[in-house]
Short mmCIF file of C-alpha atoms and ligand atoms in Angstrom, two decimals:
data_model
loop_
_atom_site.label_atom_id
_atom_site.label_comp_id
_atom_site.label_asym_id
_atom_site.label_seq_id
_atom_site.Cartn_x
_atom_site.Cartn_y
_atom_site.Cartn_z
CA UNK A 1 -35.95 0.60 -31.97
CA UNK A 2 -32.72 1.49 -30.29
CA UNK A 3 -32.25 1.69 -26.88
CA UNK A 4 -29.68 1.26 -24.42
CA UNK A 5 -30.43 0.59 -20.54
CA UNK A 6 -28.07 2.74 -17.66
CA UNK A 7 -28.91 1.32 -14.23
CA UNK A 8 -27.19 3.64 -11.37
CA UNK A 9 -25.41 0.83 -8.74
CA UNK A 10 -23.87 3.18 -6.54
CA UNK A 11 -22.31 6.67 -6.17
CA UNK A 12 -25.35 8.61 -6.39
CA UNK A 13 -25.55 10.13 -2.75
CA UNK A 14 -21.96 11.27 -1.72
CA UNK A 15 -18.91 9.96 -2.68
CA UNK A 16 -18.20 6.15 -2.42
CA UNK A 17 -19.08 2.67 -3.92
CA UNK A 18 -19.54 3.60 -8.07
CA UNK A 19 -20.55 1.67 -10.28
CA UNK A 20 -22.54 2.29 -13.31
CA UNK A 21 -24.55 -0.61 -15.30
CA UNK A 22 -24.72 0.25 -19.28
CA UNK A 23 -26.48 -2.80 -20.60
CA UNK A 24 -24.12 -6.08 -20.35
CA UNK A 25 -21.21 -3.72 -19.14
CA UNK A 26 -20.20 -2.20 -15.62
CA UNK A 27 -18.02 1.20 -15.54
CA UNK A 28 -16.53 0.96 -11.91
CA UNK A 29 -17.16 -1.45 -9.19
CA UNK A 30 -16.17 0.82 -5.63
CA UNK A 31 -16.03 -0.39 -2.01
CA UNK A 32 -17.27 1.83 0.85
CA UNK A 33 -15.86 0.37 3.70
CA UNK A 34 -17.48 3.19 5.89
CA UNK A 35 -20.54 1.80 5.46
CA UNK A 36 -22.52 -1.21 7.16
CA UNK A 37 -23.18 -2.30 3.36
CA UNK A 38 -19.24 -1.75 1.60
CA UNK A 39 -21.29 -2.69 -1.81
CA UNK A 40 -22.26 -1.53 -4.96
CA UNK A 41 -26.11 -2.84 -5.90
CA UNK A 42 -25.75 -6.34 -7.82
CA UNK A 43 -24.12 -6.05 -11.15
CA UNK A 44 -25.72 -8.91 -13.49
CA UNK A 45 -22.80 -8.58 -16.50
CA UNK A 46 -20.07 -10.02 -18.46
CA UNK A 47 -17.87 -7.01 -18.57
CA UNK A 48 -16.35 -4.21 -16.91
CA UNK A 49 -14.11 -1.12 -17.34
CA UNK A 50 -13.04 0.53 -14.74
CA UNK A 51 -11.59 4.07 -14.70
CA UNK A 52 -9.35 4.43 -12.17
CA UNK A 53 -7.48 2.95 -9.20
CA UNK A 54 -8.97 4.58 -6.55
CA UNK A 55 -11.17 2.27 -3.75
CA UNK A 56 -14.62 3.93 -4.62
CA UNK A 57 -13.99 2.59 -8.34
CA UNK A 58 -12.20 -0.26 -8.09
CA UNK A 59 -12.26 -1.61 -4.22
CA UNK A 60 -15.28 -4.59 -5.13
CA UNK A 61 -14.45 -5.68 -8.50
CA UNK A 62 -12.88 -9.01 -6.99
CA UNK A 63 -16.50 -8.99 -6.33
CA UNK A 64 -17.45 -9.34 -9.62
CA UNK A 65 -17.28 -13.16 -9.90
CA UNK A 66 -19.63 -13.46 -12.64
CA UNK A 67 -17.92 -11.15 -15.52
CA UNK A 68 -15.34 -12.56 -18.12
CA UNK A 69 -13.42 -9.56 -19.09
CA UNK A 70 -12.06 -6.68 -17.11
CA UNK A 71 -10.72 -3.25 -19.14
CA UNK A 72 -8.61 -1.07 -17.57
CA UNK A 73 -5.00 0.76 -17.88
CA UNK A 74 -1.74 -1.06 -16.17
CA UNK A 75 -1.48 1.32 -13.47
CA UNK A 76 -4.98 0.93 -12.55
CA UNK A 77 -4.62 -2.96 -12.27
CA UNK A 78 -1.59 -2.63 -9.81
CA UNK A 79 -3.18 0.22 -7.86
CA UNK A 80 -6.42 -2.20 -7.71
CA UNK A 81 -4.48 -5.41 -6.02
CA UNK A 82 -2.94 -3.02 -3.93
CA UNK A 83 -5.90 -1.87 -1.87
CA UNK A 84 -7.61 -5.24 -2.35
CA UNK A 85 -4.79 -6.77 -0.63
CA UNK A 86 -4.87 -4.01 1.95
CA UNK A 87 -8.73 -3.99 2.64
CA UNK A 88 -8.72 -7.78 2.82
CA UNK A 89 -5.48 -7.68 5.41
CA UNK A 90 -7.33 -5.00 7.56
CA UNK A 91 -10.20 -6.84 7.50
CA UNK A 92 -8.17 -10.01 8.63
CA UNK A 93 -7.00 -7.99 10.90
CA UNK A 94 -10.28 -6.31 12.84
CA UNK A 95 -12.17 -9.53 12.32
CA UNK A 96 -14.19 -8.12 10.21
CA UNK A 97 -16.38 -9.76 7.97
CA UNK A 98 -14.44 -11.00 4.49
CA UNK A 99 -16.06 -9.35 1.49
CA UNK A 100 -13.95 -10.94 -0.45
CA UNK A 101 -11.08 -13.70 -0.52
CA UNK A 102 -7.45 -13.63 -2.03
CA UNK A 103 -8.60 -16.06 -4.38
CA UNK A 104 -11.11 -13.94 -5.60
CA UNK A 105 -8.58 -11.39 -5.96
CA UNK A 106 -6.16 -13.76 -7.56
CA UNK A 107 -9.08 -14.42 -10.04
CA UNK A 108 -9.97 -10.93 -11.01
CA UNK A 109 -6.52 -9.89 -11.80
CA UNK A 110 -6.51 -12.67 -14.36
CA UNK A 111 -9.45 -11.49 -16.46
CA UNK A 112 -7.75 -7.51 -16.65
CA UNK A 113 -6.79 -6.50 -20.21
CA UNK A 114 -4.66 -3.75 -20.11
CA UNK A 115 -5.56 -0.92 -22.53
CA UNK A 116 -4.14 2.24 -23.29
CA UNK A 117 -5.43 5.71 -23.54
CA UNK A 118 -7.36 6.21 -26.86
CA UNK A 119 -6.95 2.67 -28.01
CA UNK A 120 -10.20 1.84 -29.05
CA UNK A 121 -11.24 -2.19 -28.03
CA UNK A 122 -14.74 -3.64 -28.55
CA UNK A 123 -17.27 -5.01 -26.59
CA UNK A 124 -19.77 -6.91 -28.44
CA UNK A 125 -20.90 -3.93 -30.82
CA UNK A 126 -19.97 -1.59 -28.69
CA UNK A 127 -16.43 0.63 -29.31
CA UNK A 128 -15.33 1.20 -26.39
CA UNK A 129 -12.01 3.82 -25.40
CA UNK A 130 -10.33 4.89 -22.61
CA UNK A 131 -9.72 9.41 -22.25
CA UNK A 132 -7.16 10.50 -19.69
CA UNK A 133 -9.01 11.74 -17.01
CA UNK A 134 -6.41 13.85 -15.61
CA UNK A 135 -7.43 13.35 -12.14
CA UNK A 136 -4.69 10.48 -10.92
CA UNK A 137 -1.33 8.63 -12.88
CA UNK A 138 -3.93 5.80 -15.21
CA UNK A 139 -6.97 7.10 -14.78
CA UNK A 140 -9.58 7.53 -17.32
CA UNK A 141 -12.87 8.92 -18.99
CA UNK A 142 -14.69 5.88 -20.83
CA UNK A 143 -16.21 6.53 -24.13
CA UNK A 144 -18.72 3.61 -25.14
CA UNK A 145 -19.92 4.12 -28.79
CA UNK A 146 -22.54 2.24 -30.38
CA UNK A 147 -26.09 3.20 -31.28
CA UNK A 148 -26.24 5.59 -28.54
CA UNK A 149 -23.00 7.13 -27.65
CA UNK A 150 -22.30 7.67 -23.78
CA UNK A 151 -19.79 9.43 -22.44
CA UNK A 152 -18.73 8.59 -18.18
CA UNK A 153 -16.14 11.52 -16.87
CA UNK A 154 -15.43 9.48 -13.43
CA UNK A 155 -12.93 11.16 -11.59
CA UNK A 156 -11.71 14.00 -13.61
CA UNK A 157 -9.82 17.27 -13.55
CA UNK A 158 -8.68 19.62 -16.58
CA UNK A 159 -6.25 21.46 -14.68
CA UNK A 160 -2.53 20.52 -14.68
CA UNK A 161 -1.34 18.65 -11.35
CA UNK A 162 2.73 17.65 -10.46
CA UNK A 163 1.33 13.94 -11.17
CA UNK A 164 -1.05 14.23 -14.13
CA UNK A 165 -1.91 16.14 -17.13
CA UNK A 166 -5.03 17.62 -16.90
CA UNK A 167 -8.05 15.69 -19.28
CA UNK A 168 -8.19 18.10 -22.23
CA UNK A 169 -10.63 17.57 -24.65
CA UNK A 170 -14.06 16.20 -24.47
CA UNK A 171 -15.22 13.94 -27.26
CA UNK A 172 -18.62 13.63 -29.14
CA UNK A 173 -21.50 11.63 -26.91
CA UNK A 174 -25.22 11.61 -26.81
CA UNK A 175 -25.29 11.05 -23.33
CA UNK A 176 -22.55 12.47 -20.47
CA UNK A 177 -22.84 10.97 -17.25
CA UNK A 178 -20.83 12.90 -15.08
CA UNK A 179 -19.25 13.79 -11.90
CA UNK A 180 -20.51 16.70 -9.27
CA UNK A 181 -17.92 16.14 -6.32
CA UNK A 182 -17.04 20.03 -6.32
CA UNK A 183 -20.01 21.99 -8.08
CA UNK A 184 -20.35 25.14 -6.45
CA UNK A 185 -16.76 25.57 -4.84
CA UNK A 186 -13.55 26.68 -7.01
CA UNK A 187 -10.53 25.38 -6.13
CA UNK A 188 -7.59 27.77 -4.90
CA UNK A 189 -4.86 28.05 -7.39
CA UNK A 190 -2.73 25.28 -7.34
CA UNK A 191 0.76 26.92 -7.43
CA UNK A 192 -0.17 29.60 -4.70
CA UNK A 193 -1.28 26.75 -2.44
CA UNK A 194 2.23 24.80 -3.31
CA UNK A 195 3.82 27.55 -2.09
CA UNK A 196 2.21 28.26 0.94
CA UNK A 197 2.19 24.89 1.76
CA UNK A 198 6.01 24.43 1.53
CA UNK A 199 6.28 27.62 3.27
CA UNK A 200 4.63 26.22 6.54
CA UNK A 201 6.96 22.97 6.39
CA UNK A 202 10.10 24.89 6.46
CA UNK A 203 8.73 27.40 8.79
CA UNK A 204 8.00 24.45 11.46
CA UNK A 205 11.22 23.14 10.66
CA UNK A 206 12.76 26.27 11.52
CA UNK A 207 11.24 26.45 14.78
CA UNK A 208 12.39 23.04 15.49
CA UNK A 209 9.25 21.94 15.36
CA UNK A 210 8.15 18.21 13.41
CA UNK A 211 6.04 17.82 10.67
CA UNK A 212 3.49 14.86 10.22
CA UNK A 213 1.50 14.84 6.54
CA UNK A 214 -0.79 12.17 6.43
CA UNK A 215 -1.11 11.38 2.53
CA UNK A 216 -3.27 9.34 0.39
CA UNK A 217 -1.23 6.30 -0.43
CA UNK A 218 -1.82 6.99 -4.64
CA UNK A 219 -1.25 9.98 -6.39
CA UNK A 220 -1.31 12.18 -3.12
CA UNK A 221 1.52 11.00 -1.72
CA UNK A 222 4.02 11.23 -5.00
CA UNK A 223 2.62 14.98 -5.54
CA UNK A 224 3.82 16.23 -1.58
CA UNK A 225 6.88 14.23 -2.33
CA UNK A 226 7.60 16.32 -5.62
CA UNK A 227 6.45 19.62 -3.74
CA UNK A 228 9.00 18.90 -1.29
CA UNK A 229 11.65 18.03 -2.88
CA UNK A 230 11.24 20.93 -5.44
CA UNK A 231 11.79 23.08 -2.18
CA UNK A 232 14.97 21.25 -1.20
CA UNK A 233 12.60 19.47 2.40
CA UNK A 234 14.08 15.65 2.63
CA UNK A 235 11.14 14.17 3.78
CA UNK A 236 11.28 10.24 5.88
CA UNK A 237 8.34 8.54 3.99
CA UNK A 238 6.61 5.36 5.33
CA UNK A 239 3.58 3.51 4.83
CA UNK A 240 1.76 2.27 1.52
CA UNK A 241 2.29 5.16 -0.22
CA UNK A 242 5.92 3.45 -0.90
CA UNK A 243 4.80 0.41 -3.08
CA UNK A 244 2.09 3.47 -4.73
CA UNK A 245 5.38 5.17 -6.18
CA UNK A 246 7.06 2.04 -6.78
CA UNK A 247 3.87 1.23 -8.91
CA UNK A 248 3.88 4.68 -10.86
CA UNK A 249 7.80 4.25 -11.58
CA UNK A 250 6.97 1.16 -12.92
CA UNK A 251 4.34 2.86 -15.45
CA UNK A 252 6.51 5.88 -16.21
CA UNK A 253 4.52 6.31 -19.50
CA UNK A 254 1.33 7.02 -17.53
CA UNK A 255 3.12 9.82 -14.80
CA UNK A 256 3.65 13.20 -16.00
CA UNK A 257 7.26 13.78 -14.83
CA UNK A 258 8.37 10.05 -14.15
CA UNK A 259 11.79 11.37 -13.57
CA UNK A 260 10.86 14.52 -11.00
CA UNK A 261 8.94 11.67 -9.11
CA UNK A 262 12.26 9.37 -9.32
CA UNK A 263 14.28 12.15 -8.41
CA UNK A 264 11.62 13.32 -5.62
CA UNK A 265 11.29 9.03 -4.22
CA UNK A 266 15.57 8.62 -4.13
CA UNK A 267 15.01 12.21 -1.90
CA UNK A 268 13.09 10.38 1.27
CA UNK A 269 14.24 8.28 3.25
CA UNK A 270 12.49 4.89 3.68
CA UNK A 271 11.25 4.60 6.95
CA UNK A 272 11.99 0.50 8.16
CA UNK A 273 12.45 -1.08 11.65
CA UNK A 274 15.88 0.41 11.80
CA UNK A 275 15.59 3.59 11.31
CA UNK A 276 12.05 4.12 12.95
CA UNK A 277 13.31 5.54 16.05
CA UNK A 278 15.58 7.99 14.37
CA UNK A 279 12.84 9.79 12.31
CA UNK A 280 12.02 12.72 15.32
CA UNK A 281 15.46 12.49 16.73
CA UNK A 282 15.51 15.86 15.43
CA UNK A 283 13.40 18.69 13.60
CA UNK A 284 12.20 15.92 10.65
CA UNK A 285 9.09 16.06 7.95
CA UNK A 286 7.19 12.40 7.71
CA UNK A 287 5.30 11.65 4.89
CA UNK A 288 2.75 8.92 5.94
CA UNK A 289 -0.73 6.96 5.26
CA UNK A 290 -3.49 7.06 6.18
CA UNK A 291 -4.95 10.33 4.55
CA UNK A 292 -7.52 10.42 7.15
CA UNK A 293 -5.79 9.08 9.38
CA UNK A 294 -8.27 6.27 10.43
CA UNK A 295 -5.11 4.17 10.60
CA UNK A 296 -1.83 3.23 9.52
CA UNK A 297 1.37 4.30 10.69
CA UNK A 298 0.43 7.83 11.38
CA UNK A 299 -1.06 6.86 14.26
CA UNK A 300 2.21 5.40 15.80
CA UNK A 301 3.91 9.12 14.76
CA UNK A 302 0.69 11.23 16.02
CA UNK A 303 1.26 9.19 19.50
CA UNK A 304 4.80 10.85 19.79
CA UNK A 305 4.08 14.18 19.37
CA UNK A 306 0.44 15.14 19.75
CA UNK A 307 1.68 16.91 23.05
CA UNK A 308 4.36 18.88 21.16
CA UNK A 309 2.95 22.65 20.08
CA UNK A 310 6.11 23.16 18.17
CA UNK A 311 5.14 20.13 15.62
CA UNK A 312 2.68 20.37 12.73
CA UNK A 313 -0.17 18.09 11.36
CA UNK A 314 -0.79 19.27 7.74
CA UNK A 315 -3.59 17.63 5.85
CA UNK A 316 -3.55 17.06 2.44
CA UNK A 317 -6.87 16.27 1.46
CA UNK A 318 -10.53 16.22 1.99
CA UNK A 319 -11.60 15.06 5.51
CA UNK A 320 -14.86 12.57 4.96
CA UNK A 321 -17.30 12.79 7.74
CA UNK A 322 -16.90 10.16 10.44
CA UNK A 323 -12.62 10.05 10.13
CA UNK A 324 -10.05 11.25 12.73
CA UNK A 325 -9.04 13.61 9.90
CA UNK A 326 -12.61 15.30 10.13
CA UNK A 327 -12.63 15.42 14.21
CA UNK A 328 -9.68 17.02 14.38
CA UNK A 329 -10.59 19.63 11.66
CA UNK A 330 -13.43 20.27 13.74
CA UNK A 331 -12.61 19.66 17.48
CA UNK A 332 -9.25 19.51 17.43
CA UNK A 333 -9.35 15.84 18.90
CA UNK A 334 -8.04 12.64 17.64
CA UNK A 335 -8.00 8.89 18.48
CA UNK A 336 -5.14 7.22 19.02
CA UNK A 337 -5.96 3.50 19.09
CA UNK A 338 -8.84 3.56 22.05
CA UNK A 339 -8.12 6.83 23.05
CA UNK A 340 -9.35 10.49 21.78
CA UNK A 341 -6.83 12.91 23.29
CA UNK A 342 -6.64 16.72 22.12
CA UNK A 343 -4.10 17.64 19.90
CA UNK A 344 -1.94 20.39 20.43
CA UNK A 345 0.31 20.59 17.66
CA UNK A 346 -1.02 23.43 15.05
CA UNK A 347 -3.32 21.57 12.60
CA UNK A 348 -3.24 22.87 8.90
CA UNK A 349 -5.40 21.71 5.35
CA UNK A 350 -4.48 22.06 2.27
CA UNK A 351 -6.92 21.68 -0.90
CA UNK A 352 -4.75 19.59 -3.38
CA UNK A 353 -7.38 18.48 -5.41
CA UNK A 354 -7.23 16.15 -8.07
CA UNK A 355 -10.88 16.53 -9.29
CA UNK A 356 -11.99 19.55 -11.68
CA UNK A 357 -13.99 22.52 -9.48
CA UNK A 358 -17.01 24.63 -10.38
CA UNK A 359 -15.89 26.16 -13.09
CA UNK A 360 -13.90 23.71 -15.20
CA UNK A 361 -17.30 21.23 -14.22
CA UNK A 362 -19.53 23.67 -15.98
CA UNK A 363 -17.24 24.30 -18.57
CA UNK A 364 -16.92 20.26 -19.49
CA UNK A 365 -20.48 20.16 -19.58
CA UNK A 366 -20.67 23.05 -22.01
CA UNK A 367 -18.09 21.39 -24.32
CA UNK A 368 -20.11 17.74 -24.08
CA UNK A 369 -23.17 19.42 -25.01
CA UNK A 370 -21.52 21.57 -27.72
CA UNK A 371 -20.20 18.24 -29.34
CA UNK A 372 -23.87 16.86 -29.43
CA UNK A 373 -24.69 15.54 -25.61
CA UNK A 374 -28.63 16.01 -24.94
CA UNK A 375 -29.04 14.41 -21.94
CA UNK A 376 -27.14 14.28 -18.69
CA UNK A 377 -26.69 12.38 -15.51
CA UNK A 378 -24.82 14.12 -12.52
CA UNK A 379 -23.77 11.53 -9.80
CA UNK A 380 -21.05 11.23 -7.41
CA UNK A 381 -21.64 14.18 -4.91
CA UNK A 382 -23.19 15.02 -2.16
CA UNK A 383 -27.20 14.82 -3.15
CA UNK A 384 -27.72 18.26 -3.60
CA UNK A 385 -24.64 19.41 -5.64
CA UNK A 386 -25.62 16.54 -7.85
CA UNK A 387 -29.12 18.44 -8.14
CA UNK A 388 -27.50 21.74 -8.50
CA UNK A 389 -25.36 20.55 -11.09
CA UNK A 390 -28.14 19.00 -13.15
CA UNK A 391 -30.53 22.26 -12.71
CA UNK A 392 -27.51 24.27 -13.78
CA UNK A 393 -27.12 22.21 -17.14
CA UNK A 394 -31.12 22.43 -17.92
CA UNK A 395 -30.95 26.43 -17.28
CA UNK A 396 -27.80 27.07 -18.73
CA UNK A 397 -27.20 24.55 -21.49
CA UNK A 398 -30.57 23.59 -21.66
CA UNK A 399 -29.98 20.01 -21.93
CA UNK A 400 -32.13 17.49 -20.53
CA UNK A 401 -30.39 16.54 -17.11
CA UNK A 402 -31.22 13.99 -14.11
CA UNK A 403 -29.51 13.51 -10.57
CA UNK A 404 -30.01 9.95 -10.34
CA UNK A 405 -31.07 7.59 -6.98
CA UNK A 406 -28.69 4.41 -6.56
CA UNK A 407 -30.97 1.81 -8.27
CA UNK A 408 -32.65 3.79 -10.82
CA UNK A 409 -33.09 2.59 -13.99
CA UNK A 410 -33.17 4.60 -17.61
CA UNK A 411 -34.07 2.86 -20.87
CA UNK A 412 -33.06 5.56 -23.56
CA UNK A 413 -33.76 5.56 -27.48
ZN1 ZN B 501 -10.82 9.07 -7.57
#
């Protein structure tokens, strides 16, 4: 009898630490540092294929000690040894406790085999492919086809962004495991937001005012410099969002506009020890990691002008419980190294999404089960959007469809 075994790792409560087991093969290997365990469950396996270089996919595969092949695009490689190096300097740093060494770093780099989008390689019997996801520059869907075909969405959006085409069609699987991150909330249209973000810059600017927008180091980061730059804003840029773009323009096949991204990087100016001081010496934008703002050299920019009710603090992303990013959001305070001070600059938030929202979710579940999917698995989300997603797809598609608990187990024939 056929049968193929999916063992849940991570990434089934909340977002953080995926990692999906499909017999001898692991989709995604993620870190959650916020937590007192950063791991995924064990992975016993000789492969992996990861989908995208973003730390909850990718942050613990130098982790993976035991596997002898690693599939993934070229972007995702670079973006991968970027955060590894970053999470193990940090953790130098704090004294935390190592979760992994350079070495092991060094040695998970050297198993990667680059593959391209829809260029099929095998794994044992398995064909195996990788879909643009649409969600950041490299990332993918992963087909596995063999007796049972299963289709993982990962991260993915079908809506256009300035970084990535959106993921477009949905190919033929028996099985779709797939994402729930924003079931029940539509996203505001993109180019309306665009606008009224770029609106609020120049208005601050206007006023004499500065602007701090702490960015996600990939994919965030390159889209607010394109935004900006589009409106004519010169932006200072500092932090690791710099060796990000440098890592896209090296990959221009994988970015949707390499040359509006060019045009957008030669636009900022590249904050270094020189220049440092000069960057509020008058009414300036600053482009800067972390997103959250849990670190990183936002902190040494916040420290200048949190007093300041002129200056701005616009937020590009979603705030994860537990972050300065989410305290100020919600008490308007923030910590500066040891301190938590109140922030009187205005404090704005902007929804640039990169993952698909309630409709276009619903919509790639429709198409999966119209192309033969019978059976469904809705992870990555908060516990009960996963549940709402997979009661949704049992009323409305009536497929068969589970919100799975980190360390369940399915056997499926
Ligand atoms: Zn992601």
């Amino acid at each position: 009898m056929i049968k193929i075994k999916i063992r849940f790792l991570g990434g089934c409560d909340g977002i953080g630490k995926s990692a999906v087991l499909l017999d001898n093969t692991v989709l995604d290997y993620g870190l959650q540092t916020s937590k007192e365990d950063p791991f995924p469950l064990k992975a016993d396996c000789d492969h992996a294929i990861i989908s995208h270089g973003h730390l909850d996919h990718c942050g613990a595969v130098p982790a993976l000690k035991g596997v002898s092949d690693i599939y993934m695009t070229a972007p995702t490689g670079d973006f991968m040894r970027l955060l590894a190096e970053d999470t193990i300097r940090l953790n130098e740093k704090w004294k935390n406790r190592m979760i992994y060494s350079m070495e092991d770093l060094t040695m998970a780099m050297a198993k990667i085999r680059n593959v391209s989008y829809e260029e099929p390689f095998f794994i044992g019997d398995q064909r195996c492919t990788l879909i643009n996801a649409g969600h950041i520059v490299g990332s993918s869907s992963i087909l596995v086809e063999g007796d049972i075909d299963i289709f993982y969405s990962s991260d993915v959006n079908t809506i256009d962004t300035k970084m990535a085409e959106g993921a477009k069609d949905f190919p033929h699987a028996d099985v779709g495991i797939v994402e729930s991150t924003y079931f029940g909330t539509n996203h505001s249209p993109r180019e309306e937001l665009e606008e009224k973000f770029a609106d609020s810059v120049k208005e601050t600017i206007e006023k004499r005012g500065n602007v701090i927008i702490p960015c996600f180091a990939i994919n965030r980061t390159q889209e607010i410099l394109i935004m900006l730059e589009e409106k004519g804003i010169s932006p200072f840029l500092d932090g690791m969002g710099v060796e990000a773009t440098k890592i896209i323009l090296g990959h221009p096949e994988f970015a949707k506009d390499p040359s509006a991204l060019k045009k957008a990087f030669d636009n900022a100016t590249l904050v270094n020890r020189k220049n440092r001081r000069e960057v509020f010496s008058e009414p300036s934008v600053i482009v800067t990691t972390a997103g959250m703002m849990n670190g990183g050299p936002v902190i040494n920019y916040l420290k200048k002008i949190y007093k300041d009710p002129k200056s701005k603090l616009i937020l590009t992303g979603y705030q994860v419980e537990g972050t300065n990013g989410r305290m100020v959001m919600e008490k308007g305070l923030i910590r500066l190294n040891k301190d938590i001070v109140k922030i009187e600059n205005d404090v704005e938030q902007y929804d640039f999404s990169s993952h698909s929202g309630d409709k276009e979710l619903k919509e790639m579940a429709k198409d999966l089960s119209d192309k033969g999917a019978t059976l469904f698995f809705t992870i990555h989300g908060e516990r009960e959007k996963n549940e709402a997603f997979s009661a949704w797809i049992r009323e409305e598609i009536g497929c068969d469809a589970n919100a799975p608990n980190t360390g369940d187990t399915y056997t499926i024939s």
